Tab-separated table of C-alpha atoms in Angstrom:
chain	number	residue	atom	x	y	z
A	1	UNK	CA	-13.962	6.584	-16.886
A	2	UNK	CA	-13.536	3.532	-15.778
A	3	UNK	CA	-10.428	0.766	-15.288
A	4	UNK	CA	-10.481	-2.381	-13.708
A	5	UNK	CA	-7.599	-3.395	-12.335
A	6	UNK	CA	-6.815	-7.505	-11.782
A	7	UNK	CA	-6.746	-8.535	-8.136
A	8	UNK	CA	-2.181	-9.397	-8.610
A	9	UNK	CA	-0.558	-11.923	-6.246
A	10	UNK	CA	3.205	-13.173	-5.949
A	11	UNK	CA	6.543	-12.824	-6.002
A	12	UNK	CA	6.752	-10.296	-8.945
A	13	UNK	CA	9.643	-8.180	-10.182
A	14	UNK	CA	8.301	-4.607	-9.584
A	15	UNK	CA	9.008	-1.451	-11.896
A	16	UNK	CA	11.257	0.354	-9.558
A	17	UNK	CA	9.871	3.202	-7.574
A	18	UNK	CA	13.290	5.222	-7.199
A	19	UNK	CA	11.327	8.201	-6.089
A	20	UNK	CA	10.027	6.101	-2.848
A	21	UNK	CA	12.200	4.304	-1.984
A	22	UNK	CA	15.524	6.282	-2.783
A	23	UNK	CA	17.636	3.196	-4.579
A	24	UNK	CA	20.857	4.560	-6.530
A	25	UNK	CA	19.926	5.838	-10.017
A	26	UNK	CA	23.056	3.805	-10.875
A	27	UNK	CA	24.410	0.230	-11.647
A	28	UNK	CA	26.889	-1.595	-10.622
A	29	UNK	CA	28.733	-3.384	-13.947
A	30	UNK	CA	26.452	-7.121	-12.411
A	31	UNK	CA	23.351	-5.497	-12.963
A	32	UNK	CA	20.995	-9.083	-12.800
A	33	UNK	CA	22.095	-8.709	-9.128
A	34	UNK	CA	21.159	-5.630	-8.122
A	35	UNK	CA	17.760	-6.274	-9.907
A	36	UNK	CA	17.040	-8.600	-7.449
A	37	UNK	CA	18.327	-7.651	-4.927
A	38	UNK	CA	17.452	-3.531	-5.602
A	39	UNK	CA	13.894	-3.635	-6.459
A	40	UNK	CA	11.068	-4.810	-3.921
A	41	UNK	CA	9.810	-8.510	-5.593
A	42	UNK	CA	7.420	-8.556	-2.641
A	43	UNK	CA	4.641	-6.122	-0.881
A	44	UNK	CA	3.436	-7.328	2.484
A	45	UNK	CA	1.783	-6.682	6.067
A	46	UNK	CA	4.549	-6.336	8.717
A	47	UNK	CA	2.732	-8.100	11.371
A	48	UNK	CA	3.347	-10.089	15.121
A	49	UNK	CA	1.269	-12.835	16.457
A	50	UNK	CA	0.010	-13.355	19.916
A	51	UNK	CA	3.757	-14.435	21.480
A	52	UNK	CA	4.676	-11.551	19.353
A	53	UNK	CA	6.516	-13.467	17.190
A	54	UNK	CA	7.098	-10.708	13.426
A	55	UNK	CA	6.274	-12.655	10.697
A	56	UNK	CA	4.953	-10.690	6.589
A	57	UNK	CA	2.090	-11.847	5.103
A	58	UNK	CA	2.606	-12.168	1.974
A	59	UNK	CA	-1.743	-11.897	0.261
A	60	UNK	CA	-4.382	-12.678	1.592
A	61	UNK	CA	-3.050	-16.377	2.249
A	62	UNK	CA	0.373	-17.290	2.006
A	63	UNK	CA	2.684	-16.034	5.138
A	64	UNK	CA	6.923	-15.777	5.446
A	65	UNK	CA	8.546	-16.351	8.538
A	66	UNK	CA	11.628	-14.025	8.463
A	67	UNK	CA	14.857	-16.295	9.641
A	68	UNK	CA	17.449	-13.092	10.238
A	69	UNK	CA	15.351	-10.741	12.061
A	70	UNK	CA	14.214	-12.008	15.420
A	71	UNK	CA	11.983	-8.929	15.598
A	72	UNK	CA	10.694	-6.536	13.738
A	73	UNK	CA	12.625	-3.218	12.594
A	74	UNK	CA	8.841	-1.465	12.952
A	75	UNK	CA	8.295	-2.139	16.450
A	76	UNK	CA	4.844	-3.524	17.271
A	77	UNK	CA	3.004	-2.014	14.467
A	78	UNK	CA	1.938	-3.129	11.927
A	79	UNK	CA	3.031	-1.355	9.116
A	80	UNK	CA	2.532	-2.468	5.120
A	81	UNK	CA	6.003	-2.347	3.241
A	82	UNK	CA	7.867	-3.451	0.546
A	83	UNK	CA	10.342	-5.650	0.101
A	84	UNK	CA	12.996	-7.798	-1.220
A	85	UNK	CA	13.350	-10.934	0.583
A	86	UNK	CA	14.167	-14.916	-0.638
A	87	UNK	CA	12.426	-18.290	0.351
A	88	UNK	CA	14.823	-20.368	2.039
A	89	UNK	CA	15.213	-23.732	2.289
A	90	UNK	CA	14.578	-23.665	6.698
A	91	UNK	CA	11.659	-24.455	9.059
A	92	UNK	CA	8.544	-22.243	9.010
A	93	UNK	CA	6.908	-23.875	11.643
A	94	UNK	CA	3.358	-22.194	11.376
A	95	UNK	CA	4.086	-20.031	8.716
A	96	UNK	CA	3.261	-21.333	5.125
A	97	UNK	CA	7.082	-20.340	4.476
A	98	UNK	CA	10.412	-18.614	5.654
A	99	UNK	CA	12.490	-16.090	4.490
A	100	UNK	CA	16.000	-14.086	4.559
A	101	UNK	CA	14.834	-10.057	4.297
A	102	UNK	CA	17.539	-8.490	2.277
A	103	UNK	CA	15.568	-5.246	2.740
A	104	UNK	CA	12.134	-4.286	3.498
A	105	UNK	CA	10.842	-0.720	3.591
A	106	UNK	CA	7.390	0.335	5.131
A	107	UNK	CA	5.108	2.130	3.117
A	108	UNK	CA	2.570	5.454	4.562
A	109	UNK	CA	-0.129	2.670	6.820
A	110	UNK	CA	-3.134	4.744	7.435
A	111	UNK	CA	-6.593	3.386	8.348
A	112	UNK	CA	-9.840	5.358	6.976
A	113	UNK	CA	-10.667	8.764	8.322
A	114	UNK	CA	-13.011	10.628	9.453
A	115	UNK	CA	-16.071	11.167	7.691
A	116	UNK	CA	-16.454	15.099	8.340
A	117	UNK	CA	-19.379	15.426	6.528
A	118	UNK	CA	-19.143	18.972	4.789
A	119	UNK	CA	-16.345	20.175	6.008
A	120	UNK	CA	-14.271	16.952	4.146
A	121	UNK	CA	-13.326	19.414	0.735
A	122	UNK	CA	-11.342	21.863	3.293
A	123	UNK	CA	-10.015	19.385	4.902
A	124	UNK	CA	-8.367	16.541	2.491
A	125	UNK	CA	-8.540	18.269	0.037
A	126	UNK	CA	-9.875	18.425	-3.491
A	127	UNK	CA	-6.437	18.161	-6.007
A	128	UNK	CA	-5.575	15.451	-8.384
A	129	UNK	CA	-4.163	12.563	-8.836
A	130	UNK	CA	-3.112	9.846	-11.242
A	131	UNK	CA	-3.431	5.894	-10.040
A	132	UNK	CA	-0.836	4.146	-11.289
A	133	UNK	CA	-2.043	0.668	-12.563
A	134	UNK	CA	0.479	-1.396	-10.641
A	135	UNK	CA	1.736	-4.548	-9.324
A	136	UNK	CA	1.059	-2.302	-5.822
A	137	UNK	CA	-2.104	-0.885	-6.308
A	138	UNK	CA	-3.912	-3.696	-4.958
A	139	UNK	CA	-6.759	-4.555	-2.466
A	140	UNK	CA	-5.332	-8.163	0.061
A	141	UNK	CA	-5.354	-8.463	3.156
A	142	UNK	CA	-7.636	-5.942	4.039
A	143	UNK	CA	-5.410	-3.008	3.213
A	144	UNK	CA	-5.925	-1.136	-0.021
A	145	UNK	CA	-2.528	0.355	-1.366
A	146	UNK	CA	-2.133	2.577	-3.570
A	147	UNK	CA	0.287	3.798	-6.172
A	148	UNK	CA	-0.353	6.961	-7.032
A	149	UNK	CA	1.036	9.679	-9.279
A	150	UNK	CA	0.757	14.036	-9.170
A	151	UNK	CA	3.037	17.255	-8.822
A	152	UNK	CA	5.366	17.648	-6.202
A	153	UNK	CA	7.181	21.322	-5.586
A	154	UNK	CA	8.938	23.007	-3.466
A	155	UNK	CA	6.062	23.251	-0.005
A	156	UNK	CA	7.305	22.858	3.086
A	157	UNK	CA	4.011	20.904	4.113
A	158	UNK	CA	3.501	16.863	3.519
A	159	UNK	CA	0.530	16.871	0.848
A	160	UNK	CA	-2.339	14.713	2.951
A	161	UNK	CA	-3.787	11.988	1.648
A	162	UNK	CA	-6.955	9.423	3.180
A	163	UNK	CA	-9.233	7.010	1.844
A	164	UNK	CA	-13.509	8.019	2.526
A	165	UNK	CA	-16.163	6.067	2.540
A	166	UNK	CA	-18.417	5.933	0.142
A	167	UNK	CA	-22.165	6.950	1.927
A	168	UNK	CA	-23.210	5.313	-1.277
A	169	UNK	CA	-26.591	3.543	-0.006
A	170	UNK	CA	-26.597	1.265	-3.279
A	171	UNK	CA	-22.532	-0.389	-2.654
A	172	UNK	CA	-21.435	-0.218	0.609
A	173	UNK	CA	-18.359	-1.432	-0.795
A	174	UNK	CA	-16.953	2.649	-2.807
A	175	UNK	CA	-14.235	4.917	-0.833
A	176	UNK	CA	-13.560	7.809	-2.122
A	177	UNK	CA	-8.970	9.110	-2.329
A	178	UNK	CA	-8.559	11.945	-1.579
A	179	UNK	CA	-5.768	14.474	-1.885
A	180	UNK	CA	-5.108	18.297	-0.049
A	181	UNK	CA	-1.599	19.574	-1.403
A	182	UNK	CA	-1.826	22.602	0.022
A	183	UNK	CA	-1.430	24.514	-2.731
A	184	UNK	CA	1.690	22.846	-3.357
A	185	UNK	CA	0.515	22.496	-6.624
A	186	UNK	CA	3.686	23.281	-9.365
A	187	UNK	CA	6.009	21.365	-9.857
A	188	UNK	CA	7.781	17.471	-11.537
A	189	UNK	CA	5.469	14.560	-11.303
A	190	UNK	CA	5.809	11.726	-9.239
A	191	UNK	CA	4.551	8.467	-7.883
A	192	UNK	CA	4.665	8.401	-4.128
A	193	UNK	CA	2.370	4.831	-2.332
A	194	UNK	CA	-0.360	4.915	0.662
A	195	UNK	CA	-1.656	1.774	1.998
A	196	UNK	CA	-5.447	1.862	3.745
A	197	UNK	CA	-6.964	-0.453	6.206
A	198	UNK	CA	-10.266	-0.831	4.907
A	199	UNK	CA	-11.873	-3.147	8.577
A	200	UNK	CA	-14.558	0.122	8.392
A	201	UNK	CA	-15.961	-1.320	5.798
A	202	UNK	CA	-18.582	-4.207	6.350
A	203	UNK	CA	-17.803	-7.750	6.108
A	204	UNK	CA	-17.614	-9.785	3.086
A	205	UNK	CA	-18.483	-12.768	5.046
A	206	UNK	CA	-15.822	-15.227	2.886
A	207	UNK	CA	-17.303	-13.340	-0.775
A	208	UNK	CA	-15.401	-11.460	-2.770
A	209	UNK	CA	-16.700	-8.476	-4.051
A	210	UNK	CA	-15.547	-5.225	-6.525
A	211	UNK	CA	-14.442	-2.438	-4.232
A	212	UNK	CA	-15.025	0.812	-5.989
A	213	UNK	CA	-12.215	2.887	-5.743
A	214	UNK	CA	-13.295	6.943	-6.885
A	215	UNK	CA	-10.566	9.960	-7.338
A	216	UNK	CA	-10.318	13.181	-9.410
A	217	UNK	CA	-7.968	11.961	-11.931
A	218	UNK	CA	-6.021	15.340	-14.511
A	219	UNK	CA	-8.743	15.036	-16.504
A	220	UNK	CA	-11.857	14.117	-14.666
A	221	UNK	CA	-13.383	12.420	-11.542
A	222	UNK	CA	-12.482	8.707	-12.445
A	223	UNK	CA	-13.441	4.914	-10.486
A	224	UNK	CA	-11.801	0.989	-10.608
A	225	UNK	CA	-12.584	-1.094	-9.182
A	226	UNK	CA	-10.559	-3.805	-7.086
A	227	UNK	CA	-12.054	-7.862	-5.843
A	228	UNK	CA	-12.097	-7.905	-2.353
A	229	UNK	CA	-12.777	-9.892	0.930
A	230	UNK	CA	-12.402	-8.589	4.007
A	231	UNK	CA	-9.222	-9.751	6.082
A	232	UNK	CA	-9.473	-13.738	7.157
A	233	UNK	CA	-7.482	-13.986	10.403
A	234	UNK	CA	-4.743	-16.016	9.584
A	235	UNK	CA	-2.594	-15.188	12.989
A	236	UNK	CA	-3.391	-13.083	15.783
A	237	UNK	CA	-2.743	-9.505	14.634
A	238	UNK	CA	-2.089	-6.347	16.277
A	239	UNK	CA	-4.431	-4.032	14.669
A	240	UNK	CA	-2.341	-0.820	15.293
A	241	UNK	CA	-1.485	1.888	12.976
A	242	UNK	CA	0.870	3.865	11.987
A	243	UNK	CA	1.958	6.411	9.897
A	244	UNK	CA	5.750	6.129	8.296
A	245	UNK	CA	9.200	7.078	6.550
A	246	UNK	CA	8.287	8.037	2.570
A	247	UNK	CA	11.091	10.068	0.656
A	248	UNK	CA	8.044	12.814	-1.017
A	249	UNK	CA	6.160	14.808	1.966
A	250	UNK	CA	3.112	12.796	3.113
A	251	UNK	CA	1.058	12.189	6.084
């Protein structure tokens, strides 16, 4: 099955990712305020520039200057994150907009995994997932961010998720999502988020190409296409990658 996921940008109010964000399931009397503040409205990359100034990258061309935080809550690590932000009428300097961060929560952020050849299946697994068509399932700013759904049981070992190069001679922009549940394949289904840095792919030289994602689903092999352009250097980057917190056990 081949699915097309359109390129989506901007501040879009997300459906609740309660299993990921750990948000309360009980609404306040002021429902509108609850949704405005407690639900994510931006998917960003948390970065620092050459002067160690903390800023957010909203999409391939929009940078945000947080005015209520002096430093990144994630230290010097570059991560993808969900956030609730408000644009404010304050100077943004070299950045596109100034924003107030109501909250920000990091996503598991990883590089493309090393190809182990015949050991790929044993190490990275072949356990099925479903890729969820959602506003956070997107290729932007040099990352592929995925919302995926699988079965979570009572296993004590974290599930292992990775992205491998497809090694397709006819398509250098093909990647493969891998999931190793370590036998934790009985339980309830739930969603999680992960982001992969795509700097291992060939430079698109400013062009937008089709990035093909392949994965094993519960109903067989599937693929999807994303619009992808190599990350533009809008500001000096800190290239550190870190694996960060999730309510589900992931690594």
